[in-house]
Coordinates of N, CA and C in Angstrom, one line a residue:
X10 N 4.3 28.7 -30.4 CA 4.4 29.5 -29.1 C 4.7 30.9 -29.4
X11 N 3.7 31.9 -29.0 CA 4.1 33.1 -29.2 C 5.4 33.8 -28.2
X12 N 6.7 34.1 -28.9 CA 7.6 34.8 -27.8 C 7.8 36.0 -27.6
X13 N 8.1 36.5 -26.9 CA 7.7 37.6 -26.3 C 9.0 38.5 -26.8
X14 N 10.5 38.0 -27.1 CA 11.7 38.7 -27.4 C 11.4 38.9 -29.2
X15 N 10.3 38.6 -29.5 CA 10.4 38.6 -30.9 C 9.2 39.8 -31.3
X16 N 8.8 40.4 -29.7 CA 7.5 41.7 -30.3 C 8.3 42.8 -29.9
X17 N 7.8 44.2 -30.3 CA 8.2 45.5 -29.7 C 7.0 45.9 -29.2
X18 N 6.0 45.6 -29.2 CA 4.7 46.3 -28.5 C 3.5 45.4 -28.5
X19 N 2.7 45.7 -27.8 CA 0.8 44.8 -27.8 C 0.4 45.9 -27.8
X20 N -1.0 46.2 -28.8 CA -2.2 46.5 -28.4 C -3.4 45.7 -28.1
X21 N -4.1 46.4 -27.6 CA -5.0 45.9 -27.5 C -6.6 46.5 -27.4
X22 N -7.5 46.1 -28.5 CA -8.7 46.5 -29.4 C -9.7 45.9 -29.4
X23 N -10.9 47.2 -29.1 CA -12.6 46.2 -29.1 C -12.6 45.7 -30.2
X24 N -13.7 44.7 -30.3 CA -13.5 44.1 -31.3 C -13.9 45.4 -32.8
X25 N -14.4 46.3 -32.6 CA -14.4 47.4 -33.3 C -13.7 48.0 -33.6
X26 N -12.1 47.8 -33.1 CA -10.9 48.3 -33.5 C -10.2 49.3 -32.7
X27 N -11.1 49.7 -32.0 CA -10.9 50.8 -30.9 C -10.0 50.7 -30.2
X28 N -8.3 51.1 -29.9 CA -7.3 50.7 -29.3 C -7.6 50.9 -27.8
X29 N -7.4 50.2 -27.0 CA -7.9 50.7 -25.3 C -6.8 51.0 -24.9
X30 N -5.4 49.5 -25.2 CA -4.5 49.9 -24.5 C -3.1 49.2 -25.5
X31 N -2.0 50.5 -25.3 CA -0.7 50.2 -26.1 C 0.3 49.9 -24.8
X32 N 1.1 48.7 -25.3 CA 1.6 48.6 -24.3 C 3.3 47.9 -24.8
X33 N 4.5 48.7 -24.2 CA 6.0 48.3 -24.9 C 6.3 47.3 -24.0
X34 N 7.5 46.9 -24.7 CA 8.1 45.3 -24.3 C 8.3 45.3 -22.9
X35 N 8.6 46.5 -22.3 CA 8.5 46.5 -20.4 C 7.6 46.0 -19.9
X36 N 6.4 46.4 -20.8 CA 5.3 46.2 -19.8 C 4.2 44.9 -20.0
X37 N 4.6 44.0 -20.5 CA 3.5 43.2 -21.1 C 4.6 41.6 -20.8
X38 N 4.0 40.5 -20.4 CA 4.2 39.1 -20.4 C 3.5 38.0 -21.3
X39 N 3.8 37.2 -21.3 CA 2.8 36.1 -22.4 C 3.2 34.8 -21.5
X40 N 2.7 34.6 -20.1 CA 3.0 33.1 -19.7 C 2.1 32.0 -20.5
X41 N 2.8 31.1 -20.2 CA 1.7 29.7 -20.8 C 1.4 29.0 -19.4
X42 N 0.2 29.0 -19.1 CA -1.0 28.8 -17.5 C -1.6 27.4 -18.4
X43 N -1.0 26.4 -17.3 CA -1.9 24.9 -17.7 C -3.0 25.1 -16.6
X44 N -4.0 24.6 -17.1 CA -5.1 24.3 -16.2 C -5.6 23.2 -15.6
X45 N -6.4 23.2 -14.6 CA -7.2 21.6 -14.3 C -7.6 20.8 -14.9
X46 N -7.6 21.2 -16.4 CA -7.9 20.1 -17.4 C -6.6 19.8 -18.4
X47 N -5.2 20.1 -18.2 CA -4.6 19.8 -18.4 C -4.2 20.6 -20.0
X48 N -4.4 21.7 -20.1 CA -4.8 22.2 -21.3 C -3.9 23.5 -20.8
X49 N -3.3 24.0 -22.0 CA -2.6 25.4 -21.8 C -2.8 26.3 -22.6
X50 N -3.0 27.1 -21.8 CA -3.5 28.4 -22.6 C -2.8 29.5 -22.5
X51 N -2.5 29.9 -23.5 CA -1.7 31.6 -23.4 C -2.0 32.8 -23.2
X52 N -1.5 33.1 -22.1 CA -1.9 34.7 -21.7 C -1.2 36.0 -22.0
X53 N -1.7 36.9 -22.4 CA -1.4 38.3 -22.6 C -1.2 38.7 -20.7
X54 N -0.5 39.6 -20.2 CA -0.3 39.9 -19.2 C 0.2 41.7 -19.3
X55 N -0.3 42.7 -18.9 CA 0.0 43.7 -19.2 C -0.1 44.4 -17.6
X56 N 1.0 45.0 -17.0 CA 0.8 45.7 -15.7 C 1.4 47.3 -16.2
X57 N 0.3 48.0 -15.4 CA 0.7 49.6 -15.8 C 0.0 50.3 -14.7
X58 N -0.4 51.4 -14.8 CA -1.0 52.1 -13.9 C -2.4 53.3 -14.7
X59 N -3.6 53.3 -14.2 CA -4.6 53.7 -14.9 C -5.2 53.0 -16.1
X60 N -4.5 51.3 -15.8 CA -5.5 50.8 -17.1 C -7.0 50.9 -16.8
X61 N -7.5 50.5 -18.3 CA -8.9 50.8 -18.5 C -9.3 48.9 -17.5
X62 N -10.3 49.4 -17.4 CA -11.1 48.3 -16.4 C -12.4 48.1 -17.6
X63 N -12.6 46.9 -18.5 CA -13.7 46.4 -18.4 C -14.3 44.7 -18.0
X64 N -15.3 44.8 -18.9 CA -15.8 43.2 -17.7 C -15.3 42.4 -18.6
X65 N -14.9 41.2 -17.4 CA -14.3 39.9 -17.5 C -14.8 39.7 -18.5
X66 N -14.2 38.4 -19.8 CA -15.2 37.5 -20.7 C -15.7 38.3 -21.8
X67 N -15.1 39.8 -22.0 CA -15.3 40.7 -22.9 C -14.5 40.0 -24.2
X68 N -14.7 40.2 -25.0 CA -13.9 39.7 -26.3 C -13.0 40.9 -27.0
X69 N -11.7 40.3 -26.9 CA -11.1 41.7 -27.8 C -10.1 41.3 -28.5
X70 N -9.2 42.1 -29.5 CA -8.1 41.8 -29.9 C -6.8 41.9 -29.5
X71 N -6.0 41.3 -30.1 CA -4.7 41.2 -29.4 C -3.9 41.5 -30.6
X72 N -3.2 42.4 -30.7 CA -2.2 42.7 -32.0 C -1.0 43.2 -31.7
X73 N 0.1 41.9 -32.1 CA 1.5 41.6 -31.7 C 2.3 42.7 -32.6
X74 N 2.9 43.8 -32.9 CA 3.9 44.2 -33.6 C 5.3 43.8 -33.6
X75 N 5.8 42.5 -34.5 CA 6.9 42.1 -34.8 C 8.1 43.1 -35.0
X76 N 9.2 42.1 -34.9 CA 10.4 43.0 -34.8 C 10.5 42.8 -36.2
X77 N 10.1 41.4 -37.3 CA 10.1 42.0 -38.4 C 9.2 42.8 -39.6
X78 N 7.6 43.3 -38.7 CA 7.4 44.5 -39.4 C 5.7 44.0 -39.3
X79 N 5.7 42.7 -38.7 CA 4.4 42.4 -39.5 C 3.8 42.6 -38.1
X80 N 2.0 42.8 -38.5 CA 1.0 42.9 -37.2 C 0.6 41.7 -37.0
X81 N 0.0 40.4 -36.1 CA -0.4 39.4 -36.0 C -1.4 40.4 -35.1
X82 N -2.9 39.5 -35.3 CA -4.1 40.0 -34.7 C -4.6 38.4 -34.1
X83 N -4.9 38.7 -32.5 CA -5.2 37.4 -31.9 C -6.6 37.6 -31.3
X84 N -7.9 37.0 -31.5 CA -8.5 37.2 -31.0 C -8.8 36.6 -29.5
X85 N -9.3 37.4 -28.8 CA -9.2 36.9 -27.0 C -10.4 37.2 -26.2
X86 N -10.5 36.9 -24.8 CA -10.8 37.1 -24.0 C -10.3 37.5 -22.3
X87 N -10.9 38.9 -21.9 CA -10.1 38.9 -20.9 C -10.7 37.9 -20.0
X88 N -9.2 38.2 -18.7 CA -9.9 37.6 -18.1 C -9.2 38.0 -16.1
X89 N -8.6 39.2 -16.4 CA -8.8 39.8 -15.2 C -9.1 41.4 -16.3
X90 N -9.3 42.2 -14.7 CA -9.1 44.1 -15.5 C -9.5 44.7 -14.4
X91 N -8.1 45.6 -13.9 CA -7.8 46.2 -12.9 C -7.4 47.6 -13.6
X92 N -7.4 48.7 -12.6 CA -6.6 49.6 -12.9 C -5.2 49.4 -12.9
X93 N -4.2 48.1 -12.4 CA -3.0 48.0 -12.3 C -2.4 46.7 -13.1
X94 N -3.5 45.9 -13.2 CA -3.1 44.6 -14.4 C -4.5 44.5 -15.4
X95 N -4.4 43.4 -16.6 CA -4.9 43.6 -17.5 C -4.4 42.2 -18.5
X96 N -5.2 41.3 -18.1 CA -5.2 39.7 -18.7 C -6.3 39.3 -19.4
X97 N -5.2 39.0 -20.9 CA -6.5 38.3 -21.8 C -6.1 37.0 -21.9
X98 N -6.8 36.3 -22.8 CA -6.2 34.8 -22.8 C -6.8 34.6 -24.6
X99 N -5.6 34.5 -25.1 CA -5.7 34.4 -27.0 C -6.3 33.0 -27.0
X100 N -6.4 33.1 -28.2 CA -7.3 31.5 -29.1 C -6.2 31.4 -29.9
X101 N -5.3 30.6 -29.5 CA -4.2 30.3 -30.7 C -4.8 29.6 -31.6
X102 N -4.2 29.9 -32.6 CA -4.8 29.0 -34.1 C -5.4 29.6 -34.9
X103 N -5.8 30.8 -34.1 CA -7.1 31.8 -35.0 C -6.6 33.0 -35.2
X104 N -4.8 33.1 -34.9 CA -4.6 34.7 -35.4 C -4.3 34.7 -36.9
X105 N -4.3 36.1 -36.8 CA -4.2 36.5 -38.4 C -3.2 37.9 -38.7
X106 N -2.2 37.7 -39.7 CA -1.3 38.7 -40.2 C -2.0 40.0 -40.9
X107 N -1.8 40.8 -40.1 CA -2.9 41.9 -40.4 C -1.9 42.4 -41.9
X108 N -3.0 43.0 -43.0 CA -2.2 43.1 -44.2 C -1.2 44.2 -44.2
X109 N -2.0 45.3 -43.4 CA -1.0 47.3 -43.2 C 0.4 46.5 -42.6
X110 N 1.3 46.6 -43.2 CA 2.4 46.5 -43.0 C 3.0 47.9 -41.8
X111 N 3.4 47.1 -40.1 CA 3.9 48.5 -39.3 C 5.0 49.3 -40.0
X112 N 5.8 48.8 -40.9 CA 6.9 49.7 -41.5 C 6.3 50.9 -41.8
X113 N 4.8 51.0 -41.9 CA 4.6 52.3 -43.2 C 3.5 53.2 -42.1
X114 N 3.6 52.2 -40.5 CA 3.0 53.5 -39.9 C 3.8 54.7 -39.9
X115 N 3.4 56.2 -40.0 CA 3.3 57.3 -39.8 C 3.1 58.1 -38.3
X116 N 4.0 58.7 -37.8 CA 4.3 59.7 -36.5 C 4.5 60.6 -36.9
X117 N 4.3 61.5 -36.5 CA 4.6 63.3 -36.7 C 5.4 63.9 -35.4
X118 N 6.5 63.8 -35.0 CA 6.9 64.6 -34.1 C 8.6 65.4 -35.3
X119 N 9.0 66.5 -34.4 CA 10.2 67.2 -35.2 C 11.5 66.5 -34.4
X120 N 12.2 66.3 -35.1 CA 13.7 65.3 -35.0 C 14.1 66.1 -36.0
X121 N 15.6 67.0 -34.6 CA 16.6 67.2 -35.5 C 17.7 66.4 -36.4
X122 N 18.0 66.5 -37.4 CA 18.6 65.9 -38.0 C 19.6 66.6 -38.8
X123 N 20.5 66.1 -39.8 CA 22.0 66.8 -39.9 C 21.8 66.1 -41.5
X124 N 22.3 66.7 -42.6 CA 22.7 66.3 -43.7 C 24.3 66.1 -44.4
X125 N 24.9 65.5 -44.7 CA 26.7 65.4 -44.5 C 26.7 65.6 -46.7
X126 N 26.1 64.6 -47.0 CA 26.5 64.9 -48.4 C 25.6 64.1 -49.3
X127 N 25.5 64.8 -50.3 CA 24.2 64.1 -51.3 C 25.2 63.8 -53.1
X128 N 24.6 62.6 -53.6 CA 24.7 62.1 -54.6 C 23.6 62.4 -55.8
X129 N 23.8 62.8 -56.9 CA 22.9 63.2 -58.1 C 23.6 62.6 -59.2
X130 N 22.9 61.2 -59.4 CA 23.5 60.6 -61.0 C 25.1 60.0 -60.5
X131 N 25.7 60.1 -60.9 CA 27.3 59.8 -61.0 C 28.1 61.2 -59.7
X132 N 27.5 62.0 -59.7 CA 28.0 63.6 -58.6 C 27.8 63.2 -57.6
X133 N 29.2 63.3 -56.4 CA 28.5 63.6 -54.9 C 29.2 64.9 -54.6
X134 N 28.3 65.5 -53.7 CA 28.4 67.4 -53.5 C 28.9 66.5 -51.3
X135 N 29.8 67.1 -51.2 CA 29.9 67.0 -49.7 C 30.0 68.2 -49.4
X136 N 29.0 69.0 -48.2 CA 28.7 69.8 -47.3 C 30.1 70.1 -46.4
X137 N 30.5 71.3 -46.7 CA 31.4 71.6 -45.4 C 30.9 71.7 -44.1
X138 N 29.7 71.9 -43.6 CA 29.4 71.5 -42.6 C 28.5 71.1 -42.5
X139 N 27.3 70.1 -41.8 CA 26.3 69.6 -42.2 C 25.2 70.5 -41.9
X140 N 24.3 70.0 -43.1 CA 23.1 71.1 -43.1 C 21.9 70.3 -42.3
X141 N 21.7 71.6 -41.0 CA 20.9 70.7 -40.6 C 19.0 71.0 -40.4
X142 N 18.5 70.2 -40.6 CA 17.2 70.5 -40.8 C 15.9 70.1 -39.8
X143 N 15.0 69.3 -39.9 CA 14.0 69.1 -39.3 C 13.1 68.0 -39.9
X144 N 13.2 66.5 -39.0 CA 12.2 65.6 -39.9 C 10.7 66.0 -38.6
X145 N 9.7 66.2 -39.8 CA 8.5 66.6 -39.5 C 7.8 65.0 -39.3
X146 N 7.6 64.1 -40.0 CA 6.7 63.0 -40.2 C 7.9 61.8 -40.2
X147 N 8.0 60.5 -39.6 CA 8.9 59.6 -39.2 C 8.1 58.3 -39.2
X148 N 8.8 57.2 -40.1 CA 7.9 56.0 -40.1 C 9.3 54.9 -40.2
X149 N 9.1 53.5 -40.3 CA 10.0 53.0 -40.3 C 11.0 52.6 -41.5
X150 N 10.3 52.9 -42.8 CA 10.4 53.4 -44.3 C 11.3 54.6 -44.7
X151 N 10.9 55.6 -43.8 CA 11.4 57.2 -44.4 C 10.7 58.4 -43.5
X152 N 11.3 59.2 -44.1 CA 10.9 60.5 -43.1 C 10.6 61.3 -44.6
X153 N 9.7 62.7 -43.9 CA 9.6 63.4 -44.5 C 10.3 64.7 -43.7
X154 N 11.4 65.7 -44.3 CA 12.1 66.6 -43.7 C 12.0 67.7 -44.4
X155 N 11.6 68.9 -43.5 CA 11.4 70.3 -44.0 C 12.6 70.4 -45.1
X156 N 12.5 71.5 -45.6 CA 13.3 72.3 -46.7 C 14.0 73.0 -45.8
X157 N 15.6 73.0 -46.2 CA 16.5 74.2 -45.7 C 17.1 74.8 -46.0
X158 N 17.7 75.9 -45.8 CA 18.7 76.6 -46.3 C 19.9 75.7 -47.2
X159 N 20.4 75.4 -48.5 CA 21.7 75.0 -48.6 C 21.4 73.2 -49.0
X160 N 19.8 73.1 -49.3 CA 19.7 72.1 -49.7 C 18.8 72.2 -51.0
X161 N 18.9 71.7 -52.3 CA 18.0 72.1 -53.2 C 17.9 70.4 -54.0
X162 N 17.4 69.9 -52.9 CA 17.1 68.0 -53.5 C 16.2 68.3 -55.0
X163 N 16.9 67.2 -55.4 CA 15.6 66.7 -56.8 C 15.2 65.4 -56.8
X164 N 14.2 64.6 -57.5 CA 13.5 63.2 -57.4 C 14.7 62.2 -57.1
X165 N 14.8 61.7 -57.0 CA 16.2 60.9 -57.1 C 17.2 61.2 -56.5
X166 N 17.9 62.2 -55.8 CA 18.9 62.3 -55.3 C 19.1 61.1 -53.6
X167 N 20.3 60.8 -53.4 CA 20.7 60.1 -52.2 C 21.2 60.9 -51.5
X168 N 21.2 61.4 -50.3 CA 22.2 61.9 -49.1 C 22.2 61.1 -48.3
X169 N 23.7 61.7 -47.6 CA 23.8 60.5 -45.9 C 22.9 61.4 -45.0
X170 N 21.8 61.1 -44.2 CA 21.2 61.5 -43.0 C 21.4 60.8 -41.7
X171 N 21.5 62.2 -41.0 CA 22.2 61.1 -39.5 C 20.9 61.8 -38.3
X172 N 20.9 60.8 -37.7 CA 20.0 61.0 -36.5 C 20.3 60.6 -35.4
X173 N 20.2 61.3 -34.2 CA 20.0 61.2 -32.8 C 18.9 60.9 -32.2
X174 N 18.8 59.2 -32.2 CA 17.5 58.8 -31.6 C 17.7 57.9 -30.3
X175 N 17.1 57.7 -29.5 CA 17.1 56.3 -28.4 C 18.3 56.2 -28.3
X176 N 19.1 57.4 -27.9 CA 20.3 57.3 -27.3 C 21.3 56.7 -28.2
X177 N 20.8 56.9 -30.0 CA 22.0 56.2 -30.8 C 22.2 57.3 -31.7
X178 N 23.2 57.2 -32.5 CA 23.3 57.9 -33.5 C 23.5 57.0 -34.9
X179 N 22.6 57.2 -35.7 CA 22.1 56.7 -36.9 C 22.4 57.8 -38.3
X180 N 23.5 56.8 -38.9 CA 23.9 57.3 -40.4 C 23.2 56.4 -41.2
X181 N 22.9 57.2 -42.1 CA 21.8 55.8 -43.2 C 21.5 57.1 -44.5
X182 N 21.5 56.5 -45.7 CA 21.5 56.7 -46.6 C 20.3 56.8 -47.1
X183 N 19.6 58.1 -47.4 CA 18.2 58.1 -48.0 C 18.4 59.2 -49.1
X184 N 16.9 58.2 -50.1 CA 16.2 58.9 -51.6 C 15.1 59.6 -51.2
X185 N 15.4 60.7 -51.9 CA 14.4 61.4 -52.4 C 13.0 61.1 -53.2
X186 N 11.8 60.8 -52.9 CA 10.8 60.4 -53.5 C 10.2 61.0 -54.2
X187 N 9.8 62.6 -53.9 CA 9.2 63.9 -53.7 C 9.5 64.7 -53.4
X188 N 9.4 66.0 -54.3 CA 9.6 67.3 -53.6 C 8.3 67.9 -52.9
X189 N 8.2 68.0 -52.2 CA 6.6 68.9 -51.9 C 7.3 70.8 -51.9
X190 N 6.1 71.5 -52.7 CA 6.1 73.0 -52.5 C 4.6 73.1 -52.4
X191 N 4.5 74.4 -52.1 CA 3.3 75.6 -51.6 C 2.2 75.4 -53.1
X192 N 1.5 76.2 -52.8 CA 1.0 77.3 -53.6 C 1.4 78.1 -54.5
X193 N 2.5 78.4 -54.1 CA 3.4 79.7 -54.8 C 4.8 79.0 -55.5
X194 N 4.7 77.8 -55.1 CA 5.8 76.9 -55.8 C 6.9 77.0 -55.1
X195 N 7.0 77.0 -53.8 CA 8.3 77.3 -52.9 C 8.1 75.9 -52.5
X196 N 9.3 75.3 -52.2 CA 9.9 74.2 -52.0 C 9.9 73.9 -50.5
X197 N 8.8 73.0 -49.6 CA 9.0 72.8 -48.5 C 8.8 72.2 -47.7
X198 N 9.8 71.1 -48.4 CA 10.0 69.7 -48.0 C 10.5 68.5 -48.7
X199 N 10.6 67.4 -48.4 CA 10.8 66.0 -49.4 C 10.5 65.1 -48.6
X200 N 9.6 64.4 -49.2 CA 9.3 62.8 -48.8 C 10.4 62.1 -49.4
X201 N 11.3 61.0 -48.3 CA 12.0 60.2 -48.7 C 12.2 59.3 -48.3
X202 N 12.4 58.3 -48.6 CA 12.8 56.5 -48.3 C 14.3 56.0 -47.7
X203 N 13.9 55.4 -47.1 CA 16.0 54.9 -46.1 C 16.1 54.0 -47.6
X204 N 17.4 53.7 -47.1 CA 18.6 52.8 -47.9 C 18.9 52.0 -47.2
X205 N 18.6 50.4 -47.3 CA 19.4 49.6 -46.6 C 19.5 49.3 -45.5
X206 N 18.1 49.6 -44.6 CA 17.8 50.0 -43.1 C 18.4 48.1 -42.6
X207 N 19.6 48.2 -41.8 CA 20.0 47.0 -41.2 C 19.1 46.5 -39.7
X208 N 19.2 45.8 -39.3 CA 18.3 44.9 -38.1 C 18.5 45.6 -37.3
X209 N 19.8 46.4 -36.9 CA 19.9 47.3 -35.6 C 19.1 48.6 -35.6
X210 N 19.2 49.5 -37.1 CA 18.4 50.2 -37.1 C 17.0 50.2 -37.3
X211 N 16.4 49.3 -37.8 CA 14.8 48.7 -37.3 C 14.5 49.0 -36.3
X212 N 15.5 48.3 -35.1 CA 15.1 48.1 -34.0 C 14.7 49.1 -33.6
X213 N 15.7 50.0 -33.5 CA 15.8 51.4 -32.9 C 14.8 52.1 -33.6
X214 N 14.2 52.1 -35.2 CA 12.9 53.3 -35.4 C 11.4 52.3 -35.0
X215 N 11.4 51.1 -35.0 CA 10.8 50.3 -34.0 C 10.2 50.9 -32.8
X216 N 11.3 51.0 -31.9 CA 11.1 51.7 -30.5 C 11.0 52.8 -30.1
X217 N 11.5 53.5 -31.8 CA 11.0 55.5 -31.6 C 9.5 55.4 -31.7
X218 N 8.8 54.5 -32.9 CA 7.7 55.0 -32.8 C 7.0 54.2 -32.6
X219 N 6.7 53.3 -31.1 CA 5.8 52.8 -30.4 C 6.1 54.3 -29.4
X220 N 7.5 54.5 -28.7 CA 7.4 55.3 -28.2 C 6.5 56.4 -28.4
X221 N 7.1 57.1 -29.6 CA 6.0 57.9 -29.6 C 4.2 58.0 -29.7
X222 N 3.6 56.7 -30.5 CA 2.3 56.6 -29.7 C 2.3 56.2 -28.9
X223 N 2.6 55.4 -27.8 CA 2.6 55.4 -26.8 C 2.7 56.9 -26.0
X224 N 3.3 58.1 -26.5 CA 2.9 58.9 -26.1 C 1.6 59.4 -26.5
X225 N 1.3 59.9 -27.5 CA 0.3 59.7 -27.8 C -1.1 59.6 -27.4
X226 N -1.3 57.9 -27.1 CA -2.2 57.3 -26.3 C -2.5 57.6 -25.4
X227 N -1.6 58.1 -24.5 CA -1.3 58.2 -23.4 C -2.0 60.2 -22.9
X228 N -1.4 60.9 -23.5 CA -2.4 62.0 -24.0 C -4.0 62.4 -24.2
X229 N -4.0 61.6 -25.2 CA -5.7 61.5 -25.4 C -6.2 60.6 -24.2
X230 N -6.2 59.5 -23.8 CA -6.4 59.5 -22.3 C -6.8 60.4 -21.3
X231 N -5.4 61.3 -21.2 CA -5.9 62.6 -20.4 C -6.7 63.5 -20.6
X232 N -7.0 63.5 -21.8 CA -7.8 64.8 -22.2 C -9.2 63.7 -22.4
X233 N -9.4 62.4 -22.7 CA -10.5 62.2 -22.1 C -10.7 62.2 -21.0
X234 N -10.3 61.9 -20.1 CA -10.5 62.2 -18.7 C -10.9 63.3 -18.3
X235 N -10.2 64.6 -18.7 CA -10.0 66.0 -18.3 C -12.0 66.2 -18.7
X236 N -12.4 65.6 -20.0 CA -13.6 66.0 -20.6 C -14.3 65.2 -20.0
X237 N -14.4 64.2 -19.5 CA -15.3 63.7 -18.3 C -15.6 63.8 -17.4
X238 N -14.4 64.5 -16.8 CA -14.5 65.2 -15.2 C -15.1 66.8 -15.5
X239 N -15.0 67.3 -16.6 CA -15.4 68.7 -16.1 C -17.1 67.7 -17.0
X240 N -17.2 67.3 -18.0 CA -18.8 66.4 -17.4 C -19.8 66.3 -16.8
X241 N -18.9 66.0 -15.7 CA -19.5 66.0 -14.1 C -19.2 67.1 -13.5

């Protein structure tokens, strides 16, 4: 039985992979509907406002993002599609654990962030006040954060990094993977990896970045629209 406390998001994809519609744990249901023949079948159930409408009996995918990391791909058919609801009905038995692991999706939005104190080899340097910077790129793995003033990372080093996200505040321990510089050899940035990421904090970079595609989606939408209407 697929449950529903165990996903953070559905999409949902032509069979060409084409995402139509992203949808968070608010917005989506999974009842089990017995039928006249005594047979149950499970339904996707998604209510929103401006879903896409296509025709009944269309075939598409259903792809579950787990709370532990993995994608399950179901294939389905709808079987309502409204602007205000949006029902498929899966083929259990036939899904498949998609290989792209969600940990290593990639978002780009700027999240300030605060650095308290970094470790090199056996050395920890603590910051009299925290240096604070800018994560540019955010996945559930690691961030990548500009270069700043008062920080001069190398491959290997650890700092504590703290974040203000989804109304929490997150201390977590991350390495240095990478330095990135310019052209000119200026230094500006590091790709780096969490430490130790616990179940609460999952959750929470989990829900940052459906959020933020979800924003996303939700965008390009408009600006297809916007290019349709002026179209016409």
């Amino acid at each position: 039985m697929l449950k529903r406390d165990k996903i953070i998001k559905i999409e949902i994809t032509t069979v060409s992979g084409t995402v139509i519609i992203s949808a968070g744990a608010k917005q989506f249901t999974i009842p089990q509907i017995t039928g006249p023949d005594g047979l149950t079948d499970t339904i996707v159930m998604i209510k929103g406002r401006n879903l896409p409408e296509i025709n009944a009996d269309s075939a598409v995918y259903v792809i579950t993002f787990m709370k532990n990391g993995d994608r399950i791909r179901y294939p389905g058919r709808v079987t309502l599609s409204t602007d205000l609801q949006f029902n498929v009905k899966l083929r259990m038995g036939s899904q498949k654990v998609m290989e792209e692991r969600r940990r290593f999706y990639k978002v780009s939005a700027d999240i300030p962030c605060a650095i308290t104190f970094v470790t090199r080899g056996d050395e920890i340097v603590y910051f009299r006040d925290p240096v604070k910077t800018i994560i540019r790129d955010f996945n559930l793995g690691g961030v990548f954060i500009y270069a700043a003033e008062g920080i001069d990372f190398q491959k290997g080093d650890k700092f504590m990094l703290i974040i203000e996200m989804m109304n929490e505040k997150i201390e977590i321990i991350t390495q240095v993977l990478r330095v990135q510089t310019d052209p000119a050899g200026q230094v500006t940035g590091y790709g780096c990896k969490f430490e130790n990421v616990d179940k609460k904090q999952e959750e929470i970079f989990a829900r940052f970045v459906n959020k933020i595609q979800v924003e996303m989606l939700r965008k390009q939408r408009a600006q297809e629209l916007l290019a349709r209407e002026a179209e016409d």
